[in-house]
Coordinates of C-alpha atoms in Angstrom, one line a residue:
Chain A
X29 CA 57.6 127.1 137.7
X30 CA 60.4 129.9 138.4
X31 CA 60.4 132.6 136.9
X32 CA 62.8 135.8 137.7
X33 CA 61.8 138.6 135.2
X34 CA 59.8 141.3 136.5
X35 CA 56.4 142.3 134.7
X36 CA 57.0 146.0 134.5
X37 CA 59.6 147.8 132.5
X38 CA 63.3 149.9 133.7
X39 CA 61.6 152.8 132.3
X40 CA 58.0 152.1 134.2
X41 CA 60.4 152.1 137.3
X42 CA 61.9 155.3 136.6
X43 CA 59.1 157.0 136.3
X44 CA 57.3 155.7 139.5
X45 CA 61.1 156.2 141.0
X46 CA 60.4 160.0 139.9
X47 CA 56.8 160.6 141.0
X48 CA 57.8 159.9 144.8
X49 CA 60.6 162.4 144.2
X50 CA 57.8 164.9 143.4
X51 CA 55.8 163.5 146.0
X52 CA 58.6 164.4 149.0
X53 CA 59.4 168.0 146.7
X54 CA 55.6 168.8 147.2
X55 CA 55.0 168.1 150.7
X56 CA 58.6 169.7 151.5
X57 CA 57.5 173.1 149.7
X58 CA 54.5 172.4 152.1
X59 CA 56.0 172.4 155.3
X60 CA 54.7 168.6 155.5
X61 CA 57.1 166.0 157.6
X62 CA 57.4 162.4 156.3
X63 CA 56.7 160.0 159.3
X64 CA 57.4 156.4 159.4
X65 CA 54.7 154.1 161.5
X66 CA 54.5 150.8 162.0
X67 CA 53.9 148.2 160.1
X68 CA 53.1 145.5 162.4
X69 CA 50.2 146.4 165.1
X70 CA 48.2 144.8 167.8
X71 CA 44.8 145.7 166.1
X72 CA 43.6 147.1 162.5
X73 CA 40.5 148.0 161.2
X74 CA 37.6 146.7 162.1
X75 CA 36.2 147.6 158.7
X76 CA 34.1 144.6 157.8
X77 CA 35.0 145.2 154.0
X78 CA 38.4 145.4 154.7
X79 CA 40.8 142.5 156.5
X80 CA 43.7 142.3 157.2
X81 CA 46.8 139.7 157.0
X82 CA 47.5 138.3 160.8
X83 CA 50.7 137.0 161.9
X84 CA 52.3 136.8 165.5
X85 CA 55.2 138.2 167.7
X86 CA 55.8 136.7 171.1
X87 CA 53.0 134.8 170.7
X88 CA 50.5 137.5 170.1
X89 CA 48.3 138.2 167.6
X90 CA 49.8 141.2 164.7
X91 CA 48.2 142.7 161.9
X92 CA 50.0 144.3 159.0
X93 CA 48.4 147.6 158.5
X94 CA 45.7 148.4 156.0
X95 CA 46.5 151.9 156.0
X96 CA 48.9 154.0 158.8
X97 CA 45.7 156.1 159.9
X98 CA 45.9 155.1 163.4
X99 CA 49.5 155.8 164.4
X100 CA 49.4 159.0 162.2
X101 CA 46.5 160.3 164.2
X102 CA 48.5 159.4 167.8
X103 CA 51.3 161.5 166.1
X104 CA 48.8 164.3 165.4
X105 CA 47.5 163.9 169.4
X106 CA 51.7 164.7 169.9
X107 CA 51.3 168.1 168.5
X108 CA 53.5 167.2 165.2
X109 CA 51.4 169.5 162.7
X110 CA 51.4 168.4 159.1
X111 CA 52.6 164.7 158.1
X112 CA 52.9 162.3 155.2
X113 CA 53.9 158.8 155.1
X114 CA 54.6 156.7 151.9
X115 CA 54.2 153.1 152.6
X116 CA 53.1 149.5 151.7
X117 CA 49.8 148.7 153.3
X118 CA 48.2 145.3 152.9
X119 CA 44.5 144.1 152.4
X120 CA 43.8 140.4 152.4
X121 CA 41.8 139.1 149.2
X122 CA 42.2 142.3 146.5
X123 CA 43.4 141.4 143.5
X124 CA 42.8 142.4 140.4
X125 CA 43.2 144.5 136.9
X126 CA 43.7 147.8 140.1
X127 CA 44.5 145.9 142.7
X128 CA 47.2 144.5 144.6
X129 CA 47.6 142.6 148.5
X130 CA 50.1 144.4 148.8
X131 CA 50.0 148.3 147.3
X132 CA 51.7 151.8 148.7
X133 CA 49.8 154.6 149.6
X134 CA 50.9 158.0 150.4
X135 CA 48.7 159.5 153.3
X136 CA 48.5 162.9 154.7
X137 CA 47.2 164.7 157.3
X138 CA 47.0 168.8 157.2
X139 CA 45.8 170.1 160.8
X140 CA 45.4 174.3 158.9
X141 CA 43.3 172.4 156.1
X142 CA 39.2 171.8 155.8
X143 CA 38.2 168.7 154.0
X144 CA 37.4 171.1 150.5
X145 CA 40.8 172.9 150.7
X146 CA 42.4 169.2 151.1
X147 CA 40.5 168.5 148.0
X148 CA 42.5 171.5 146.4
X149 CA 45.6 170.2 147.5
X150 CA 44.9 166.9 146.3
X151 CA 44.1 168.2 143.1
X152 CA 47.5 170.6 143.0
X153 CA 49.7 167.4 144.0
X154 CA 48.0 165.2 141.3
X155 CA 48.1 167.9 138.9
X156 CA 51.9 168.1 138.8
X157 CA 52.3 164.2 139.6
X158 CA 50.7 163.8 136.1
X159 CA 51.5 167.1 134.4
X160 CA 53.2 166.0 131.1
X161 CA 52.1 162.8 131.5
X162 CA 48.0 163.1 130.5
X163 CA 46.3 166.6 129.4
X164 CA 44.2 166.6 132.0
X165 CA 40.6 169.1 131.3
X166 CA 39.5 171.0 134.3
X167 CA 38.9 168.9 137.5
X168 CA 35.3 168.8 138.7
X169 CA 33.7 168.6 142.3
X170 CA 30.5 167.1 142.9
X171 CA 28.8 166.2 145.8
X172 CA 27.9 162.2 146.1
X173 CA 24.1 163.2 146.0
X174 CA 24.3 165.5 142.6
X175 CA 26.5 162.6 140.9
X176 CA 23.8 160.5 141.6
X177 CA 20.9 162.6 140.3
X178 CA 23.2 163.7 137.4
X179 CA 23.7 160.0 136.0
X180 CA 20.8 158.2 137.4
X181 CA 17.9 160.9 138.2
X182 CA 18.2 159.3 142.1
X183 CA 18.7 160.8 145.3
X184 CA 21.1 158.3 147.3
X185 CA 19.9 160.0 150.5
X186 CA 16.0 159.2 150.1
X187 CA 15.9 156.0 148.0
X188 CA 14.7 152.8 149.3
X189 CA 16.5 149.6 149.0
X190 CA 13.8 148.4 146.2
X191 CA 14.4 152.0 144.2
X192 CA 18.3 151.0 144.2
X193 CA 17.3 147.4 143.2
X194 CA 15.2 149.0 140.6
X195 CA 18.0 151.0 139.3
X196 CA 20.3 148.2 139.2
X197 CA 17.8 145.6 137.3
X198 CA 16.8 148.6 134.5
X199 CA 20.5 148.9 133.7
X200 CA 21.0 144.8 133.7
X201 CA 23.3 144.7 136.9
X202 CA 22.1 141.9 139.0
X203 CA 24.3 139.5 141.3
X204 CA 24.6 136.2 140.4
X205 CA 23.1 134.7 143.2
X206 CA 19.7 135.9 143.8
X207 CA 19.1 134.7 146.8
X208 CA 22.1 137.5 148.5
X209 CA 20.1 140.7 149.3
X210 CA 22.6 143.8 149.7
X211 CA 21.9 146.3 152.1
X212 CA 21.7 149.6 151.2
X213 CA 25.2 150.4 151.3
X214 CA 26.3 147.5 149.6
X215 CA 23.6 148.7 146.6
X216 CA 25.2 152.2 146.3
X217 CA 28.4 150.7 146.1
X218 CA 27.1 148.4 143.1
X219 CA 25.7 151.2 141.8
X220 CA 28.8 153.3 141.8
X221 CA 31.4 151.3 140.7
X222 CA 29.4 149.7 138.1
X223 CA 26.8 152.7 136.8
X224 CA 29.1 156.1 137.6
X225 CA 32.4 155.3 137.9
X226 CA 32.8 153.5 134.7
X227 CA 31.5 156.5 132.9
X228 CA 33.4 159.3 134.2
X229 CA 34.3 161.8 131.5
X230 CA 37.9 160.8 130.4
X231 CA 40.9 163.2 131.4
X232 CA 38.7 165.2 133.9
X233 CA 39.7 164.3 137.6
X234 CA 36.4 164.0 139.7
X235 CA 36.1 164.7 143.3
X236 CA 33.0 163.1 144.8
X237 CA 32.3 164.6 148.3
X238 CA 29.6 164.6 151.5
X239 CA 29.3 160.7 151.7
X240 CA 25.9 159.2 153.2
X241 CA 27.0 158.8 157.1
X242 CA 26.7 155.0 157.1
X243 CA 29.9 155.0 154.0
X244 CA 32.4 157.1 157.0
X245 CA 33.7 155.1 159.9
X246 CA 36.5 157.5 160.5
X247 CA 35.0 160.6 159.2
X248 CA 33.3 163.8 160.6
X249 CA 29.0 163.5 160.0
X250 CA 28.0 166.9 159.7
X251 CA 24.6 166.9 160.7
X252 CA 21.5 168.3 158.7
X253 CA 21.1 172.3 159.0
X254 CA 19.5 174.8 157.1
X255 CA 21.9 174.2 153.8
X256 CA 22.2 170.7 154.5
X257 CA 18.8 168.1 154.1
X258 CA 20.9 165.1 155.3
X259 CA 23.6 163.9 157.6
X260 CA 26.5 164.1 155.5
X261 CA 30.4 161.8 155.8
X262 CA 32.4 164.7 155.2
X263 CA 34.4 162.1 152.8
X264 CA 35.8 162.8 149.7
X265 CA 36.7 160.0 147.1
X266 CA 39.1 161.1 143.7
X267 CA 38.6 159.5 140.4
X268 CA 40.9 159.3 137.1
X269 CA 39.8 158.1 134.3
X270 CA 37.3 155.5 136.1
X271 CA 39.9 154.6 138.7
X272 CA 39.5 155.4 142.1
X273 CA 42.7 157.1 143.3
X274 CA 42.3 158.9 146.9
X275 CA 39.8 159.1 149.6
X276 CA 40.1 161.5 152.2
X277 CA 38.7 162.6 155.3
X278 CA 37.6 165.6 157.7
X279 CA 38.5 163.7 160.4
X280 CA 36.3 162.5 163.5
X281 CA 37.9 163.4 166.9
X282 CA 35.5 161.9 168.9
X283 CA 36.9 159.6 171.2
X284 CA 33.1 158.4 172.4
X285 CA 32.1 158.3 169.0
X286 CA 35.4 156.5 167.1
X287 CA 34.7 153.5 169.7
X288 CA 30.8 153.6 169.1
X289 CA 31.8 153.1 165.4
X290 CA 34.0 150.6 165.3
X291 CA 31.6 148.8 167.9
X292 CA 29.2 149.0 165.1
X293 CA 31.3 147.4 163.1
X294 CA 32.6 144.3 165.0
X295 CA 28.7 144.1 165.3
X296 CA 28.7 143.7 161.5
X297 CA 31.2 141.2 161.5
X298 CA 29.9 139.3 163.7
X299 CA 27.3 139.1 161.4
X300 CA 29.1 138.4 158.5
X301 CA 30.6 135.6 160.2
X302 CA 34.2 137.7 160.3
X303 CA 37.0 137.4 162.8
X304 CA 35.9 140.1 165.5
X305 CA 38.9 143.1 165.9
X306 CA 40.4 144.3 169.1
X307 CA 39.8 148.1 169.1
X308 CA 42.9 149.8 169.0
X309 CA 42.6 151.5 172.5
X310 CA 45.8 153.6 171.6
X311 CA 44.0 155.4 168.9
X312 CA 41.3 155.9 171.3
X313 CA 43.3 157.6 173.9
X314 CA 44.9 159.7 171.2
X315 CA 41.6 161.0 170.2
X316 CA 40.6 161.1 174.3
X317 CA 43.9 163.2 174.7
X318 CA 42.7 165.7 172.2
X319 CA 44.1 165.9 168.5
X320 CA 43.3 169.4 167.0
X321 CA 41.1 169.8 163.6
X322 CA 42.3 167.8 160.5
X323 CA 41.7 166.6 157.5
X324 CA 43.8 163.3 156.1
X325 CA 43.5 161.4 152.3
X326 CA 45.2 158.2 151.2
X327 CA 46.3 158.1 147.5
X328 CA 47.3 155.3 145.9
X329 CA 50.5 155.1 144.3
X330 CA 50.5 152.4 141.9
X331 CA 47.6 153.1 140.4
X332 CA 49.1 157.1 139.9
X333 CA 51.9 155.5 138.0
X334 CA 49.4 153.2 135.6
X335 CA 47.6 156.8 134.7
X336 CA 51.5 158.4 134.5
X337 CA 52.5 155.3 131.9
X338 CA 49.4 154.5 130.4
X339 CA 49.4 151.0 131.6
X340 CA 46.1 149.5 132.1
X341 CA 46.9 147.2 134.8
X342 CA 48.4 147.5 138.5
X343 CA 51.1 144.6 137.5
X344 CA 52.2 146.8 135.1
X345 CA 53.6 148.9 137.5
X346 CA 55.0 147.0 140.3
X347 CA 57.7 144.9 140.3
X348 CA 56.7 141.7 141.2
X349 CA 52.5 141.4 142.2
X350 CA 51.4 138.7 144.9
X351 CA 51.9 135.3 142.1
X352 CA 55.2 136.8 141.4
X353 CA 56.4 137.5 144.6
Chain B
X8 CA 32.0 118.5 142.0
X9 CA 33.9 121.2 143.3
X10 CA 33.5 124.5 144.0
X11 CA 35.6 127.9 143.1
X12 CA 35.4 131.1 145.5
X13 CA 35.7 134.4 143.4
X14 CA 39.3 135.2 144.8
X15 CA 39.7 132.0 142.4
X16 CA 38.4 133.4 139.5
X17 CA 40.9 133.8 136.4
X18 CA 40.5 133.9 132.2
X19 CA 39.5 130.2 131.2
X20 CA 38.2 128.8 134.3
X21 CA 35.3 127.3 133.7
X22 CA 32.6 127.2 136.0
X23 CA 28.2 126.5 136.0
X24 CA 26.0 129.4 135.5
X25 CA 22.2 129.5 135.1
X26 CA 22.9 125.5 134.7
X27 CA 25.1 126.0 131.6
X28 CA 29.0 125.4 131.4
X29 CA 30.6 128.7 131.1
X30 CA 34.1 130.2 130.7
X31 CA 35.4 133.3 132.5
X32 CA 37.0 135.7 129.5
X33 CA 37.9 138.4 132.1
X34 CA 37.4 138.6 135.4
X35 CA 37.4 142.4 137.2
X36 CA 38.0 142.5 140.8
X37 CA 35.6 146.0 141.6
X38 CA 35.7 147.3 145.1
X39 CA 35.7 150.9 146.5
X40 CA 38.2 151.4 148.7
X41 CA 35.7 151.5 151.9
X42 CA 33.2 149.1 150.4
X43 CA 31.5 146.1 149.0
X44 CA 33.8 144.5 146.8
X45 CA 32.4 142.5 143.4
X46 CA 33.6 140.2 141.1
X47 CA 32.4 141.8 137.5
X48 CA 32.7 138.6 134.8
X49 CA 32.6 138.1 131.5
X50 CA 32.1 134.7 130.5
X51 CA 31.1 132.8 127.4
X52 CA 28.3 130.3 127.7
X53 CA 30.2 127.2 125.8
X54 CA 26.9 125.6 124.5
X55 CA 25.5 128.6 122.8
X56 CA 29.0 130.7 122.3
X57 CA 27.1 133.8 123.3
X58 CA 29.5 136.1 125.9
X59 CA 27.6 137.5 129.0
X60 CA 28.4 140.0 131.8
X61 CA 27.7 139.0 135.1
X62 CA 28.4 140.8 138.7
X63 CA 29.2 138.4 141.9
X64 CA 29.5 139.6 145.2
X65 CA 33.3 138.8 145.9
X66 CA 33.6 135.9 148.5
X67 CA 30.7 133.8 146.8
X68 CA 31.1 130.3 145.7
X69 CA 29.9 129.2 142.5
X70 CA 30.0 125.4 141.1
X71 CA 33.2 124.2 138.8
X72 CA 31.9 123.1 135.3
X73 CA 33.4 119.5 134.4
X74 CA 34.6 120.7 131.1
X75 CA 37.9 119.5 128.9
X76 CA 38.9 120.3 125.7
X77 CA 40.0 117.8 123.4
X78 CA 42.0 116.5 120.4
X79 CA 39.1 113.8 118.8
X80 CA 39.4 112.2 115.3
X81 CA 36.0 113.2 112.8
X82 CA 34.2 109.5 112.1
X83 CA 31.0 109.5 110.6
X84 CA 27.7 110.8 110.8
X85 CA 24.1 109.2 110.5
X86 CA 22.5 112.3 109.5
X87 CA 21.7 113.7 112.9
X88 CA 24.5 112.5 114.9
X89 CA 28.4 113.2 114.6
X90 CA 30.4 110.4 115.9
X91 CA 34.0 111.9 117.0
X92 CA 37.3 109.5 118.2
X93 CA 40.0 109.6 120.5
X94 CA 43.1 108.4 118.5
X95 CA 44.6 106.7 121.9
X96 CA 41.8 105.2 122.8
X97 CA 39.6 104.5 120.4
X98 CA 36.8 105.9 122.4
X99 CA 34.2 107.4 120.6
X100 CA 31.5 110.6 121.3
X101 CA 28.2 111.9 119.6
X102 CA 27.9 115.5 118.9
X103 CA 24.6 116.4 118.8
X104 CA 23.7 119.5 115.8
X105 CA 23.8 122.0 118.6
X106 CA 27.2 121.1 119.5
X107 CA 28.3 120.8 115.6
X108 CA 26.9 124.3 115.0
X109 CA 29.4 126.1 112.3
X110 CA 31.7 123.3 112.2
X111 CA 29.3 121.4 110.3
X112 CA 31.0 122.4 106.8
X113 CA 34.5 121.6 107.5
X114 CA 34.0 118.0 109.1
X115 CA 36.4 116.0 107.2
X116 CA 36.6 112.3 108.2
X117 CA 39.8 111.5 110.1
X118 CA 41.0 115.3 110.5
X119 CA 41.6 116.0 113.9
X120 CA 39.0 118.5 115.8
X121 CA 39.0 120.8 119.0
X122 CA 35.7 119.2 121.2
X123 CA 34.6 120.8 124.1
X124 CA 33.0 118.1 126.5
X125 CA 30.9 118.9 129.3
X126 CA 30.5 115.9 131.6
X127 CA 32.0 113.4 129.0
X128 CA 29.8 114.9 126.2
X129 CA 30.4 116.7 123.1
X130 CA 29.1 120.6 123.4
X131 CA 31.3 122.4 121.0
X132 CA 33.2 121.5 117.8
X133 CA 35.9 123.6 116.9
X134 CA 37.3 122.6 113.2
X135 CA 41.3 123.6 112.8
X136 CA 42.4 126.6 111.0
X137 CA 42.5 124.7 107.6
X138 CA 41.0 121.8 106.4
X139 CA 41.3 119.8 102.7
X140 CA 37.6 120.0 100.9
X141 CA 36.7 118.2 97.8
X142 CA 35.4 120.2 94.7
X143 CA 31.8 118.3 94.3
X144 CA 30.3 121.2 91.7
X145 CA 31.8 123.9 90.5
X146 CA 31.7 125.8 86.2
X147 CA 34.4 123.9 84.4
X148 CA 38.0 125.5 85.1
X149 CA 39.1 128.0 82.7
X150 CA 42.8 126.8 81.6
X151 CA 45.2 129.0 81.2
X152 CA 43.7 131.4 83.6
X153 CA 46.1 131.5 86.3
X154 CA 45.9 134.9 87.5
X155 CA 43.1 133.8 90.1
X156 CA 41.2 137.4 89.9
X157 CA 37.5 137.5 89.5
X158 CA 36.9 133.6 91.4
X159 CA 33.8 131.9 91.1
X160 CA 31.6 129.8 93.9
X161 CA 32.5 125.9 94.4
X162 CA 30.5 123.6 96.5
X163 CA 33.1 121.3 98.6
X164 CA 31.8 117.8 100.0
X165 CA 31.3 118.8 103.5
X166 CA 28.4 121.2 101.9
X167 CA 30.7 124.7 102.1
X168 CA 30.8 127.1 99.4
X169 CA 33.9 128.8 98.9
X170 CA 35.2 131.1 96.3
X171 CA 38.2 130.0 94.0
X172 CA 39.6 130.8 91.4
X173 CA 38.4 130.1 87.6
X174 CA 41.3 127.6 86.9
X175 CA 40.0 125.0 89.6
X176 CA 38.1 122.2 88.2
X177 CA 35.9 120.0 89.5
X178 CA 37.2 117.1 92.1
X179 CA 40.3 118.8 92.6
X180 CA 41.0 119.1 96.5
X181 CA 41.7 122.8 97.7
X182 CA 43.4 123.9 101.2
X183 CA 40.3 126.4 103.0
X184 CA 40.5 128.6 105.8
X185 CA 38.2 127.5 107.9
X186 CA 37.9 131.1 110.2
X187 CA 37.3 133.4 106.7
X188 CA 35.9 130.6 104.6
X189 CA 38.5 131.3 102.0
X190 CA 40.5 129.3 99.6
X191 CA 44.1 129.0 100.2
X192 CA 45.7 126.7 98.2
X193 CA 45.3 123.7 95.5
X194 CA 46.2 120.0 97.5
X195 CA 48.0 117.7 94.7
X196 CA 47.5 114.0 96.1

C-alpha cells in the first residue's frame, strides 16, 4: 500500500533543522573542520555485533559505512587537527522504538583533548543542543565498575559468568532460549541495558567511562597500575534519560595492535557463523604512518532530537524510517 | 509451521512460548551501540490472558503460533461445553470453560463473538461491547420512578448481575456493557 505522508511533524523538522545549525556553530567556535568521507568502502567493521549493508562497484565488494571512524582517522594521519563529520551511517538489522538502518551521527575527533576533557565537551555541546528544550540536573560521571557496584553491589571486573547469571535470574531477566549461553560480554551487556540503563535518574546526563578491555576494539586499554586494579577501555558511553546517546574513544594508535584486534574479531565471526571482513589495510597504514594523540565520540542525532521534542520513538523524528522509505 | 526471526517481531504477531500461543504487545529492539543486541517482549499468553516480559537474544528463531481470530455465532451449551458457529459455513467449535473464562455471563445465543483459535480450537471468547440480557429476578419496578438514581441488582439469563435502575421490571430485556458490567439502555421488542 502507498503511502506519501511523512511520520514526523514540519515543526519536528525545524527543530532537528536547528540542532545541526548549533552543531556546525559549536564546532566552528571550536576551531573544529567539518570533513566529508565516504560512504561507500572496500571494508567496514569487523565488529561481530555490528554488520554492515554490502553492495558492489565494478564488480567488487562495497560496504556502506557503519560509522566514518576509519577515513577520519587517515585524515588525522594527514596532520588535519580537529574534525567533525555529520552523516548517515547504516547498520544492517536495528530497528526499533531507538533505532533505525539507516541513522546520522555526528563524529569528532579532538587531537589537544584526553578522553575525560572530550567528556566535558560532550557534555558542553549537549548541554546547549538541549538547553531550553529539557531542565537538565547536573550531569554525572561514573566509572563502568562504580555503576555496577552502585546498582547491583557487583564488580564487572571480578565477577564470573555464573555471578552475572545469578544477577540476571534474581532480577527475572533470562533469555528465552535456555539452551544459548552468553559469554561474559554479552552478560554485561544484558545486564546494562536491561538492569542500569533503564533506571537512570531522569533529566541527569550520565557518562559511564573505563570499559572492561574486551567491550574496546578501537580504544586505548590502559593497563593496571597503582590507581588502577584492572585493564581498563578508555571508552566512554553517554546516557539521557535511559537512551544511549554517544560513545567515544581515547583512541588506539597501534598499528600492531588495531590488526591484532580486528583479527580477534573475524575469529569471532567465524565463530558466529558471520561473513569474515577484509581488514581495512588503509586504516592500518594510517595508524603505521603515525596519527598523533586523540580522542573521538559518535553521537547520535536522531535520538538528540527525540529528547529535544519529547517524542518517544526514533520514527518520530525522521522523515521516512526503513518501511517508509 | 513456520518460524519468525526477531528482526520479524512486531505488536500482534503471534508466536509459541513455553508451549503456549502468545501475542507480542511490544516488542523493544535493545542493543548497545558496541554490543549484544536483544529483543525485550511483552507478550500476552492467549490462554491464560496473563502479559509476560521476556528477553531474546536478537537473531533467534522462535516457532509461529497457528492462531486466528474469529467472528463465530453463540449456539448452545451442554453445561460444560460451549458450542460456537461460523455463519458461512456452518461449522461449528467447542469452547472448553477455560477458553469461556469471563465471557461466560454475556453468551447470548446467536450473538456474534470474537474467538481466538489455536490450531482450529477455541482458546479465548471475547463477548462484543454490548449484549441484550433478559431480566430473570429482580424487586418489582417502582413506576413512576424514572429518574434511575439509587438502582438496584438484577440477575440477567446468562447468570450476570447488573445494576439498573428501580423502574425495570422483571423480563424486560436491557442493553449491558459488557467491559464495565453496566446497564445501558431498556431493548423494546
Amino acid at each position: 500500500m502507498s503511502n506519501w505522508k511523512t511520520n514526523t511533524t514540519i515543526e519536528t523538522l525545524k527543530c532537528r533543522a536547528a540542532l545541526l545549525n548549533t552543531v556546525r556553530h559549536f564546532f566552528q567556535k571550536n576551531n573544529t573542520l567539518e570533513v566529508d568521507t565516504p560512504t561507500l568502502s572496500q571494508s567496514t567493521t569487523p565488529d561481530p555485533n555490528i554488520e554492515s549493508f554490502t553492495t558492489q562497484y565494478n564488480s567488487k565488494q562495497y560496504y556502506l559505512h557503519t560509522s566514518p571512524e576509519f577515513p577520519m582517522k587517515r585524515l588525522l594521519a594527514a596532520g588535519v587537527g580537529a574534525i567533525y563529520q555529520i552523516c548517515k551511517v547504516f547498520r544492517q538489522g536495528e530497528v526499533g522504538r531507538n533505532h533505525n538502518p539507516e541513522f546520522t551521527m555526528i563524529e569528532w575527533y579532538q587531537p589537544s583533548l584526553s578522553y575525560h576533557r572530550l567528556m566535558a565537551q560532550v557534555d558542553e555541546l549537549v548541554g546547549e543542543l538541549l538547553k531550553d528544550k529539557i531542565s537538565l540536573k547536573e550531569t554525572v560521571f561514573i566509572s563502568y565498575q562504580n555503576i555496577f557496584e552502585q546498582y547491583l553491589g557487583i564488580n564487572p571486573f571480578i565477577c564470573d559468568v555464573n555471578k552475572l547469571n545469578g544477577v540476571l535470574k534474581e532480577n527475572n531477566i533470562e533469555l528465552v532460549n535456555s539452551e544459548i549461553k552468553l559469554n561474559k560480554d554479552a552478560l554485561l551487556d544484558l545486564i546494562i541495558t536491561h538492569l542500569i540503563q533503564p533506571r537512570l535518574p531522569k533529566n541527569v546526563p550520565v557518562f559511564i567511562y573505563d570499559y572492561p578491555e574486551t567491550q574496546a576494539a578501537l580504544a586505548n586499554i590502559r593497563k593496571a597500575n597503582g590507581d588502577n586494579e584492572f585493564n581498563v577501555a578508555e571508552r566512554f558511553e553517554l546516557y539521557i534519560n535511559s537512551i544511549e546517546l554517544a560513545n567515544g574513544y581515547q583512541e588506539l594508535l597501534d598499528a600492531n595492535e588495531q590488526r591484532r584486534r580486528f583479527e580477534n574479531e573475524n575469529k569471532q565471526r567465524e565463530q558466529a557463523d558471520l561473513q569474515i571482513i577484509p581488514i581495512d589495510e588503509n586504516l592500518i597504514a594510517a595508524l603505521d604512518y603515525g596519527i598523533p594523540a586523540v580522542s573521538g565520540v559518535a553521537l547520535g542525532l536522531d535520538r538528540l532530537v527525540m529528547l529535544a521534542t519529547g517524542m518517544d520513538s526514533i520514527s518520530d523524528v525522521i522523515a521516512f524510517t526503513i518501511d517508509e522509505a | 509451521m513456520a518460524n519468525y526471526s526477531t528482526n520479524e517481531f512486531r505488536s500482534g504477531l503471534k508466536i509459541m512460548l513455553d508451549n503456549d500461543p502468545c501475542s507480542i504487545i511490544e516488542n523493544e529492539f535493545v542493543k548497545p551501540g558496541k554490543g549484544q543486541a536483544f529483543n525485550r517482549v511483552k507478550i500476552r499468553n492467549l490462554k491464560t490472558g496473563r502479559v509476560l516480559e521476556r528477553t531474546f537474544k536478537s537473531g533467534e528463531s522462535v516457532e509461529a503460533a497457528d492462531v486466528l481470530e474469529t467472528e463465530l455465532e453463540y449456539s448452545y451449551t451442554d453445561g460444560s461445553t460451549w458450542t460456537f458457529m461460523d455463519s458461512e459455513t456452518y461449522e461449528q467449535y467447542t469452547a472448553d470453560e477455560a477458553a469461556v473464562g469471563e465471557a461466560i455471563k454475556w453468551l447470548v445465543e446467536q450473538e456474534t463473538y470474537t474467538v481466538t483459535l489455536w490450531n482450529e480450537n477455541p482458546i479465548c471468547i471475547a463477548a462484543p461491547n454490548h449484549v441484550v440480557l433478559t431480566i430473570t429476578e429482580t424487586d418489582p419496578g417502582v413506576r413512576g420512578d424514572t429518574s434511575g438514581g439509587g438502582g438496584k441488582p438484577a440477575i440477567c439469563n446468562t447468570g450476570a448481575v447488573v445494576r439498573v435502575p428501580l423502574f425495570i421490571d422483571q423480563g424486560e430485556k436491557i442493553k449491558v456493557d459488557t467491559r464495565t458490567s453496566e446497564y445501558v439502555g431498556r431493548v423494546k421488542d
